[in-house]
């Protein structure tokens, strides 16, 4: 079983839709959770960084962590074509070594 | 925010030659940097942890004699792919974290696309 599971998609939504991206994990010791956005042929760009459980909001992006269910989510409101990218979740026990999901490919259609 | 610069962004080399990739933290010092490899449509796989002033720590299955890592200063780590072969063609990415900001995540470089012909 992989440490982190993420549906690779692809996910296609119309512009303005709310997007929900999810990851599940098996290691209950994970405490640090991150979401990255990666455009084609580019390095990942950090979107959200959370510690332990709870919600965190930044503009159109909301990250949720449910440690009891070992489930994290990233919500994108009012999605834009520029949001089209691959979204990677990552998590860590100590904040040092991170385990990545395989990424979900998102396309927002104008 | 923290910026990590990676160079070159792409390189094509002949089989059997060596290629050096540089990773610099531009506005912060990084005692630790990480090197990842990413194959098409796959996630990032950690190759090694680069430690300033000491030997790198390699993940299981990564040949340390093939992927040489040097972290000679607090702002620079290099990855050298020695005697490259076509199967080494991949996207190599480094990352580091600004320890001054405990709430920050890791920042990635822009990546280096290596093609071995």
PDB file of C-alpha atoms in Angstrom:
ATOM      1  CA  UNK A   1       0.000   0.000   0.000  1.00  0.00           C
ATOM      2  CA  UNK A   2       1.314   3.421  -0.932  1.00  0.00           C
ATOM      3  CA  UNK A   3       1.852   5.975   1.781  1.00  0.00           C
ATOM      4  CA  UNK A   4      -0.250   8.506  -0.103  1.00  0.00           C
ATOM      5  CA  UNK A   5      -3.057   7.811  -2.559  1.00  0.00           C
ATOM      6  CA  UNK A   6      -4.313  10.399  -5.008  1.00  0.00           C
ATOM      7  CA  UNK A   7      -6.697   9.966  -7.913  1.00  0.00           C
ATOM      8  CA  UNK A   8      -4.721  10.915 -11.038  1.00  0.00           C
ATOM      9  CA  UNK A   9      -7.817  12.104 -12.890  1.00  0.00           C
ATOM     10  CA  UNK A  10      -7.907  13.680 -15.363  1.00  0.00           C
ATOM     11  CA  UNK A  11     -10.507  16.052 -13.999  1.00  0.00           C
ATOM     12  CA  UNK A  12     -12.259  18.461 -16.327  1.00  0.00           C
ATOM     13  CA  UNK A  13     -14.588  21.220 -15.099  1.00  0.00           C
ATOM     14  CA  UNK A  14     -16.216  24.320 -16.586  1.00  0.00           C
ATOM     15  CA  UNK A  15     -14.913  27.743 -15.647  1.00  0.00           C
ATOM     16  CA  UNK A  16     -16.411  28.997 -12.395  1.00  0.00           C
ATOM     17  CA  UNK A  17     -16.993  25.529 -10.941  1.00  0.00           C
ATOM     18  CA  UNK A  18     -15.876  24.465  -7.486  1.00  0.00           C
ATOM     19  CA  UNK A  19     -13.122  21.875  -7.696  1.00  0.00           C
ATOM     20  CA  UNK A  20     -12.478  19.279  -5.018  1.00  0.00           C
ATOM     21  CA  UNK A  21      -9.152  17.454  -4.963  1.00  0.00           C
ATOM     22  CA  UNK A  22      -8.426  14.734  -2.433  1.00  0.00           C
ATOM     23  CA  UNK A  23      -5.740  12.506  -1.001  1.00  0.00           C
ATOM     24  CA  UNK A  24      -5.856   9.669   1.471  1.00  0.00           C
ATOM     25  CA  UNK A  25      -2.977   8.330   3.464  1.00  0.00           C
ATOM     26  CA  UNK A  26      -2.107   5.389   5.636  1.00  0.00           C
ATOM     27  CA  UNK A  27       0.423   6.770   8.125  1.00  0.00           C
ATOM     28  CA  UNK A  28      -1.396   8.245  11.112  1.00  0.00           C
ATOM     29  CA  UNK A  29       1.817   9.969  12.198  1.00  0.00           C
ATOM     30  CA  UNK A  30       1.663  12.472   9.327  1.00  0.00           C
ATOM     31  CA  UNK A  31       1.309  15.974  10.726  1.00  0.00           C
ATOM     32  CA  UNK A  32       2.416  18.271   7.926  1.00  0.00           C
ATOM     33  CA  UNK A  33       0.324  18.550   4.795  1.00  0.00           C
ATOM     34  CA  UNK A  34       0.964  20.497   1.616  1.00  0.00           C
ATOM     35  CA  UNK A  35      -0.650  21.089  -1.729  1.00  0.00           C
ATOM     36  CA  UNK A  36       1.424  21.966  -4.761  1.00  0.00           C
ATOM     37  CA  UNK A  37       0.454  23.085  -8.245  1.00  0.00           C
ATOM     38  CA  UNK A  38       2.639  21.984 -11.120  1.00  0.00           C
ATOM     39  CA  UNK A  39       2.379  23.322 -14.631  1.00  0.00           C
ATOM     40  CA  UNK A  40       3.736  21.239 -17.455  1.00  0.00           C
ATOM     41  CA  UNK A  41       7.545  21.102 -17.539  1.00  0.00           C
ATOM     42  CA  UNK A  42       7.824  23.296 -14.437  1.00  0.00           C
ATOM     43  CA  UNK A  43       8.728  22.691 -10.817  1.00  0.00           C
ATOM     44  CA  UNK A  44       5.908  22.388  -8.244  1.00  0.00           C
ATOM     45  CA  UNK A  45       4.633  25.617  -6.697  1.00  0.00           C
ATOM     46  CA  UNK A  46       3.484  25.590  -3.081  1.00  0.00           C
ATOM     47  CA  UNK A  47      -0.196  26.481  -2.682  1.00  0.00           C
ATOM     48  CA  UNK A  48      -1.088  25.533   0.864  1.00  0.00           C
ATOM     49  CA  UNK A  49       0.775  24.315   3.919  1.00  0.00           C
ATOM     50  CA  UNK A  50      -1.046  23.113   7.009  1.00  0.00           C
ATOM     51  CA  UNK A  51      -0.073  21.507  10.253  1.00  0.00           C
ATOM     52  CA  UNK A  52      -2.301  18.950  11.961  1.00  0.00           C
ATOM     53  CA  UNK A  53      -6.057  19.019  11.432  1.00  0.00           C
ATOM     54  CA  UNK A  54      -8.388  21.790  10.428  1.00  0.00           C
ATOM     55  CA  UNK A  55      -9.040  24.170   7.586  1.00  0.00           C
ATOM     56  CA  UNK A  56      -6.915  26.841   5.988  1.00  0.00           C
ATOM     57  CA  UNK A  57      -8.113  29.363   3.465  1.00  0.00           C
ATOM     58  CA  UNK A  58      -6.115  31.494   1.048  1.00  0.00           C
ATOM     59  CA  UNK A  59      -8.070  33.388  -1.562  1.00  0.00           C
ATOM     60  CA  UNK A  60      -9.943  30.930  -3.745  1.00  0.00           C
ATOM     61  CA  UNK A  61      -8.161  27.954  -2.183  1.00  0.00           C
ATOM     62  CA  UNK A  62      -9.206  26.063   0.942  1.00  0.00           C
ATOM     63  CA  UNK A  63      -7.283  23.142   2.401  1.00  0.00           C
ATOM     64  CA  UNK A  64      -8.906  20.705   4.795  1.00  0.00           C
ATOM     65  CA  UNK A  65      -7.258  18.030   6.883  1.00  0.00           C
ATOM     66  CA  UNK A  66      -9.230  15.272   8.584  1.00  0.00           C
ATOM     67  CA  UNK A  67      -6.714  13.223  10.508  1.00  0.00           C
ATOM     68  CA  UNK A  68      -9.360  10.901  11.942  1.00  0.00           C
ATOM     69  CA  UNK A  69     -10.230   9.807   8.412  1.00  0.00           C
ATOM     70  CA  UNK A  70      -6.679  10.215   7.068  1.00  0.00           C
ATOM     71  CA  UNK A  71      -8.061  12.384   4.327  1.00  0.00           C
ATOM     72  CA  UNK A  72      -7.070  15.779   3.008  1.00  0.00           C
ATOM     73  CA  UNK A  73      -8.790  18.004   0.484  1.00  0.00           C
ATOM     74  CA  UNK A  74      -8.110  21.070  -1.575  1.00  0.00           C
ATOM     75  CA  UNK A  75     -11.051  23.135  -2.771  1.00  0.00           C
ATOM     76  CA  UNK A  76     -10.780  25.687  -5.554  1.00  0.00           C
ATOM     77  CA  UNK A  77     -13.634  28.168  -5.820  1.00  0.00           C
ATOM     78  CA  UNK A  78     -14.533  30.045  -8.992  1.00  0.00           C
ATOM     79  CA  UNK A  79     -12.069  27.955 -10.980  1.00  0.00           C
ATOM     80  CA  UNK A  80     -10.239  29.669 -13.813  1.00  0.00           C
ATOM     81  CA  UNK A  81      -8.559  28.316 -16.964  1.00  0.00           C
ATOM     82  CA  UNK A  82      -5.253  29.375 -15.404  1.00  0.00           C
ATOM     83  CA  UNK A  83      -5.901  26.805 -12.657  1.00  0.00           C
ATOM     84  CA  UNK A  84      -5.403  24.052 -15.225  1.00  0.00           C
ATOM     85  CA  UNK A  85      -2.413  22.118 -13.926  1.00  0.00           C
ATOM     86  CA  UNK A  86      -1.461  19.024 -11.976  1.00  0.00           C
ATOM     87  CA  UNK A  87      -2.088  19.251  -8.243  1.00  0.00           C
ATOM     88  CA  UNK A  88       0.116  17.268  -5.891  1.00  0.00           C
ATOM     89  CA  UNK A  89      -0.525  16.555  -2.252  1.00  0.00           C
ATOM     90  CA  UNK A  90       2.398  15.931   0.067  1.00  0.00           C
ATOM     91  CA  UNK A  91       2.667  14.999   3.700  1.00  0.00           C
ATOM     92  CA  UNK A  92       5.274  14.420   6.352  1.00  0.00           C
ATOM     93  CA  UNK A  93       5.740  13.200   9.890  1.00  0.00           C
ATOM     94  CA  UNK A  94       8.476  15.581  10.938  1.00  0.00           C
ATOM     95  CA  UNK A  95       8.289  18.335   8.358  1.00  0.00           C
ATOM     96  CA  UNK A  96      11.411  17.083   6.646  1.00  0.00           C
ATOM     97  CA  UNK A  97      10.918  14.076   4.395  1.00  0.00           C
ATOM     98  CA  UNK A  98       7.708  14.431   2.428  1.00  0.00           C
ATOM     99  CA  UNK A  99       5.688  11.772   0.638  1.00  0.00           C
ATOM    100  CA  UNK A 100       3.916  12.874  -2.513  1.00  0.00           C
ATOM    101  CA  UNK A 101       0.738  11.755  -4.192  1.00  0.00           C
ATOM    102  CA  UNK A 102       0.887  10.987  -7.899  1.00  0.00           C
ATOM    103  CA  UNK A 103      -0.914  14.217  -8.731  1.00  0.00           C
ATOM    104  CA  UNK A 104      -4.350  15.018 -10.172  1.00  0.00           C
ATOM    105  CA  UNK A 105      -4.501  16.579 -13.611  1.00  0.00           C
ATOM    106  CA  UNK A 106      -7.089  19.395 -13.735  1.00  0.00           C
ATOM    107  CA  UNK A 107      -8.423  21.170 -16.807  1.00  0.00           C
ATOM    108  CA  UNK A 108     -10.725  24.163 -16.436  1.00  0.00           C
ATOM    109  CA  UNK A 109     -12.656  24.738 -19.635  1.00  0.00           C
ATOM    110  CA  UNK A 110     -13.461  28.364 -20.551  1.00  0.00           C
TER     111      UNK A 110
ATOM    112  CA  UNK B   1       8.881  34.322  -0.329  1.00  0.00           C
ATOM    113  CA  UNK B   2      11.749  31.881  -0.524  1.00  0.00           C
ATOM    114  CA  UNK B   3      13.207  31.376  -3.969  1.00  0.00           C
ATOM    115  CA  UNK B   4      15.116  28.354  -5.212  1.00  0.00           C
ATOM    116  CA  UNK B   5      16.942  28.686  -8.495  1.00  0.00           C
ATOM    117  CA  UNK B   6      17.814  25.622 -10.522  1.00  0.00           C
ATOM    118  CA  UNK B   7      20.086  25.533 -13.547  1.00  0.00           C
ATOM    119  CA  UNK B   8      20.040  24.458 -16.323  1.00  0.00           C
ATOM    120  CA  UNK B   9      16.347  24.161 -17.073  1.00  0.00           C
ATOM    121  CA  UNK B  10      17.009  21.599 -19.771  1.00  0.00           C
ATOM    122  CA  UNK B  11      19.994  19.706 -21.059  1.00  0.00           C
ATOM    123  CA  UNK B  12      20.659  17.139 -23.756  1.00  0.00           C
ATOM    124  CA  UNK B  13      23.767  15.016 -23.444  1.00  0.00           C
ATOM    125  CA  UNK B  14      25.343  12.019 -25.091  1.00  0.00           C
ATOM    126  CA  UNK B  15      25.264   8.642 -23.427  1.00  0.00           C
ATOM    127  CA  UNK B  16      28.333   8.130 -21.242  1.00  0.00           C
ATOM    128  CA  UNK B  17      28.900  11.780 -20.423  1.00  0.00           C
ATOM    129  CA  UNK B  18      28.275  13.546 -17.107  1.00  0.00           C
ATOM    130  CA  UNK B  19      25.858  16.366 -16.385  1.00  0.00           C
ATOM    131  CA  UNK B  20      25.869  18.774 -13.445  1.00  0.00           C
ATOM    132  CA  UNK B  21      22.709  20.409 -12.138  1.00  0.00           C
ATOM    133  CA  UNK B  22      22.854  23.330  -9.724  1.00  0.00           C
ATOM    134  CA  UNK B  23      20.353  24.293  -7.062  1.00  0.00           C
ATOM    135  CA  UNK B  24      20.665  27.626  -5.261  1.00  0.00           C
ATOM    136  CA  UNK B  25      18.665  29.185  -2.464  1.00  0.00           C
ATOM    137  CA  UNK B  26      18.611  32.839  -3.461  1.00  0.00           C
ATOM    138  CA  UNK B  27      17.455  34.673  -0.365  1.00  0.00           C
ATOM    139  CA  UNK B  28      17.975  32.226   2.433  1.00  0.00           C
ATOM    140  CA  UNK B  29      20.432  29.675   3.684  1.00  0.00           C
ATOM    141  CA  UNK B  30      19.598  26.014   3.375  1.00  0.00           C
ATOM    142  CA  UNK B  31      21.507  23.461   5.408  1.00  0.00           C
ATOM    143  CA  UNK B  32      19.405  20.776   3.775  1.00  0.00           C
ATOM    144  CA  UNK B  33      18.252  20.445   0.204  1.00  0.00           C
ATOM    145  CA  UNK B  34      16.363  17.613  -1.413  1.00  0.00           C
ATOM    146  CA  UNK B  35      16.726  16.146  -4.880  1.00  0.00           C
ATOM    147  CA  UNK B  36      13.762  14.550  -6.625  1.00  0.00           C
ATOM    148  CA  UNK B  37      13.228  12.789  -9.909  1.00  0.00           C
ATOM    149  CA  UNK B  38       9.954  12.802 -11.772  1.00  0.00           C
ATOM    150  CA  UNK B  39       9.096  10.584 -14.717  1.00  0.00           C
ATOM    151  CA  UNK B  40       6.236  11.541 -17.054  1.00  0.00           C
ATOM    152  CA  UNK B  41       2.831  11.355 -15.385  1.00  0.00           C
ATOM    153  CA  UNK B  42       4.366  10.119 -12.156  1.00  0.00           C
ATOM    154  CA  UNK B  43       4.900  11.779  -8.827  1.00  0.00           C
ATOM    155  CA  UNK B  44       8.088  13.135  -7.395  1.00  0.00           C
ATOM    156  CA  UNK B  45      10.407  10.488  -6.036  1.00  0.00           C
ATOM    157  CA  UNK B  46      12.942  11.557  -3.452  1.00  0.00           C
ATOM    158  CA  UNK B  47      16.442  10.596  -4.558  1.00  0.00           C
ATOM    159  CA  UNK B  48      18.622  12.029  -1.842  1.00  0.00           C
ATOM    160  CA  UNK B  49      18.931  14.542   0.948  1.00  0.00           C
ATOM    161  CA  UNK B  50      21.814  16.953   0.541  1.00  0.00           C
ATOM    162  CA  UNK B  51      23.438  18.147   3.769  1.00  0.00           C
ATOM    163  CA  UNK B  52      25.752  21.138   3.865  1.00  0.00           C
ATOM    164  CA  UNK B  53      29.247  20.132   4.875  1.00  0.00           C
ATOM    165  CA  UNK B  54      28.552  16.412   5.078  1.00  0.00           C
ATOM    166  CA  UNK B  55      27.670  13.436   2.926  1.00  0.00           C
ATOM    167  CA  UNK B  56      24.327  13.196   1.236  1.00  0.00           C
ATOM    168  CA  UNK B  57      21.778  10.630   2.336  1.00  0.00           C
ATOM    169  CA  UNK B  58      20.492   8.506  -0.529  1.00  0.00           C
ATOM    170  CA  UNK B  59      17.146   6.761  -0.782  1.00  0.00           C
ATOM    171  CA  UNK B  60      17.034   3.030  -1.277  1.00  0.00           C
ATOM    172  CA  UNK B  61      17.737   2.056  -4.849  1.00  0.00           C
ATOM    173  CA  UNK B  62      19.532   5.279  -5.776  1.00  0.00           C
ATOM    174  CA  UNK B  63      23.158   4.748  -6.766  1.00  0.00           C
ATOM    175  CA  UNK B  64      25.305   7.222  -4.873  1.00  0.00           C
ATOM    176  CA  UNK B  65      28.248   6.703  -7.229  1.00  0.00           C
ATOM    177  CA  UNK B  66      26.083   7.582 -10.186  1.00  0.00           C
ATOM    178  CA  UNK B  67      24.287  10.561  -8.698  1.00  0.00           C
ATOM    179  CA  UNK B  68      26.958  12.619  -7.001  1.00  0.00           C
ATOM    180  CA  UNK B  69      25.735  15.309  -4.646  1.00  0.00           C
ATOM    181  CA  UNK B  70      27.837  18.147  -3.317  1.00  0.00           C
ATOM    182  CA  UNK B  71      26.539  20.717  -0.846  1.00  0.00           C
ATOM    183  CA  UNK B  72      29.589  22.876  -0.377  1.00  0.00           C
ATOM    184  CA  UNK B  73      27.869  26.035   0.854  1.00  0.00           C
ATOM    185  CA  UNK B  74      24.656  27.053   2.594  1.00  0.00           C
ATOM    186  CA  UNK B  75      23.156  28.267  -0.662  1.00  0.00           C
ATOM    187  CA  UNK B  76      24.336  25.758  -3.252  1.00  0.00           C
ATOM    188  CA  UNK B  77      23.833  22.064  -3.839  1.00  0.00           C
ATOM    189  CA  UNK B  78      24.832  20.264  -7.036  1.00  0.00           C
ATOM    190  CA  UNK B  79      23.720  16.956  -8.501  1.00  0.00           C
ATOM    191  CA  UNK B  80      26.016  15.331 -11.046  1.00  0.00           C
ATOM    192  CA  UNK B  81      24.669  12.496 -13.133  1.00  0.00           C
ATOM    193  CA  UNK B  82      27.746  10.506 -14.071  1.00  0.00           C
ATOM    194  CA  UNK B  83      28.026   8.290 -17.126  1.00  0.00           C
ATOM    195  CA  UNK B  84      24.491   9.125 -18.092  1.00  0.00           C
ATOM    196  CA  UNK B  85      22.356   6.634 -19.983  1.00  0.00           C
ATOM    197  CA  UNK B  86      19.021   7.054 -21.767  1.00  0.00           C
ATOM    198  CA  UNK B  87      17.173   5.574 -18.785  1.00  0.00           C
ATOM    199  CA  UNK B  88      18.446   8.510 -16.711  1.00  0.00           C
ATOM    200  CA  UNK B  89      16.368  10.857 -18.864  1.00  0.00           C
ATOM    201  CA  UNK B  90      13.933  12.477 -16.476  1.00  0.00           C
ATOM    202  CA  UNK B  91      12.875  15.691 -14.789  1.00  0.00           C
ATOM    203  CA  UNK B  92      15.138  16.467 -11.829  1.00  0.00           C
ATOM    204  CA  UNK B  93      13.926  18.913  -9.197  1.00  0.00           C
ATOM    205  CA  UNK B  94      15.514  20.258  -6.034  1.00  0.00           C
ATOM    206  CA  UNK B  95      13.797  21.770  -3.022  1.00  0.00           C
ATOM    207  CA  UNK B  96      14.717  23.560   0.174  1.00  0.00           C
ATOM    208  CA  UNK B  97      13.018  25.285   3.060  1.00  0.00           C
ATOM    209  CA  UNK B  98      13.650  28.648   4.649  1.00  0.00           C
ATOM    210  CA  UNK B  99      14.134  27.633   8.273  1.00  0.00           C
ATOM    211  CA  UNK B 100      13.461  31.198   9.411  1.00  0.00           C
ATOM    212  CA  UNK B 101       9.799  30.676   8.633  1.00  0.00           C
ATOM    213  CA  UNK B 102       8.580  27.580  10.451  1.00  0.00           C
ATOM    214  CA  UNK B 103       5.162  27.801   8.873  1.00  0.00           C
ATOM    215  CA  UNK B 104       6.478  27.664   5.344  1.00  0.00           C
ATOM    216  CA  UNK B 105       6.572  24.631   3.159  1.00  0.00           C
ATOM    217  CA  UNK B 106       9.341  23.541   0.894  1.00  0.00           C
ATOM    218  CA  UNK B 107      10.112  25.603  -2.171  1.00  0.00           C
ATOM    219  CA  UNK B 108      10.988  23.820  -5.369  1.00  0.00           C
ATOM    220  CA  UNK B 109      13.325  24.829  -8.129  1.00  0.00           C
ATOM    221  CA  UNK B 110      11.970  25.068 -11.650  1.00  0.00           C
ATOM    222  CA  UNK B 111      13.393  21.667 -12.514  1.00  0.00           C
ATOM    223  CA  UNK B 112      15.896  20.360 -15.045  1.00  0.00           C
ATOM    224  CA  UNK B 113      14.762  18.217 -17.923  1.00  0.00           C
ATOM    225  CA  UNK B 114      17.575  15.835 -18.786  1.00  0.00           C
ATOM    226  CA  UNK B 115      17.547  13.972 -22.079  1.00  0.00           C
ATOM    227  CA  UNK B 116      20.298  11.444 -22.712  1.00  0.00           C
ATOM    228  CA  UNK B 117      20.708  10.423 -26.329  1.00  0.00           C
TER     229      UNK B 117
END
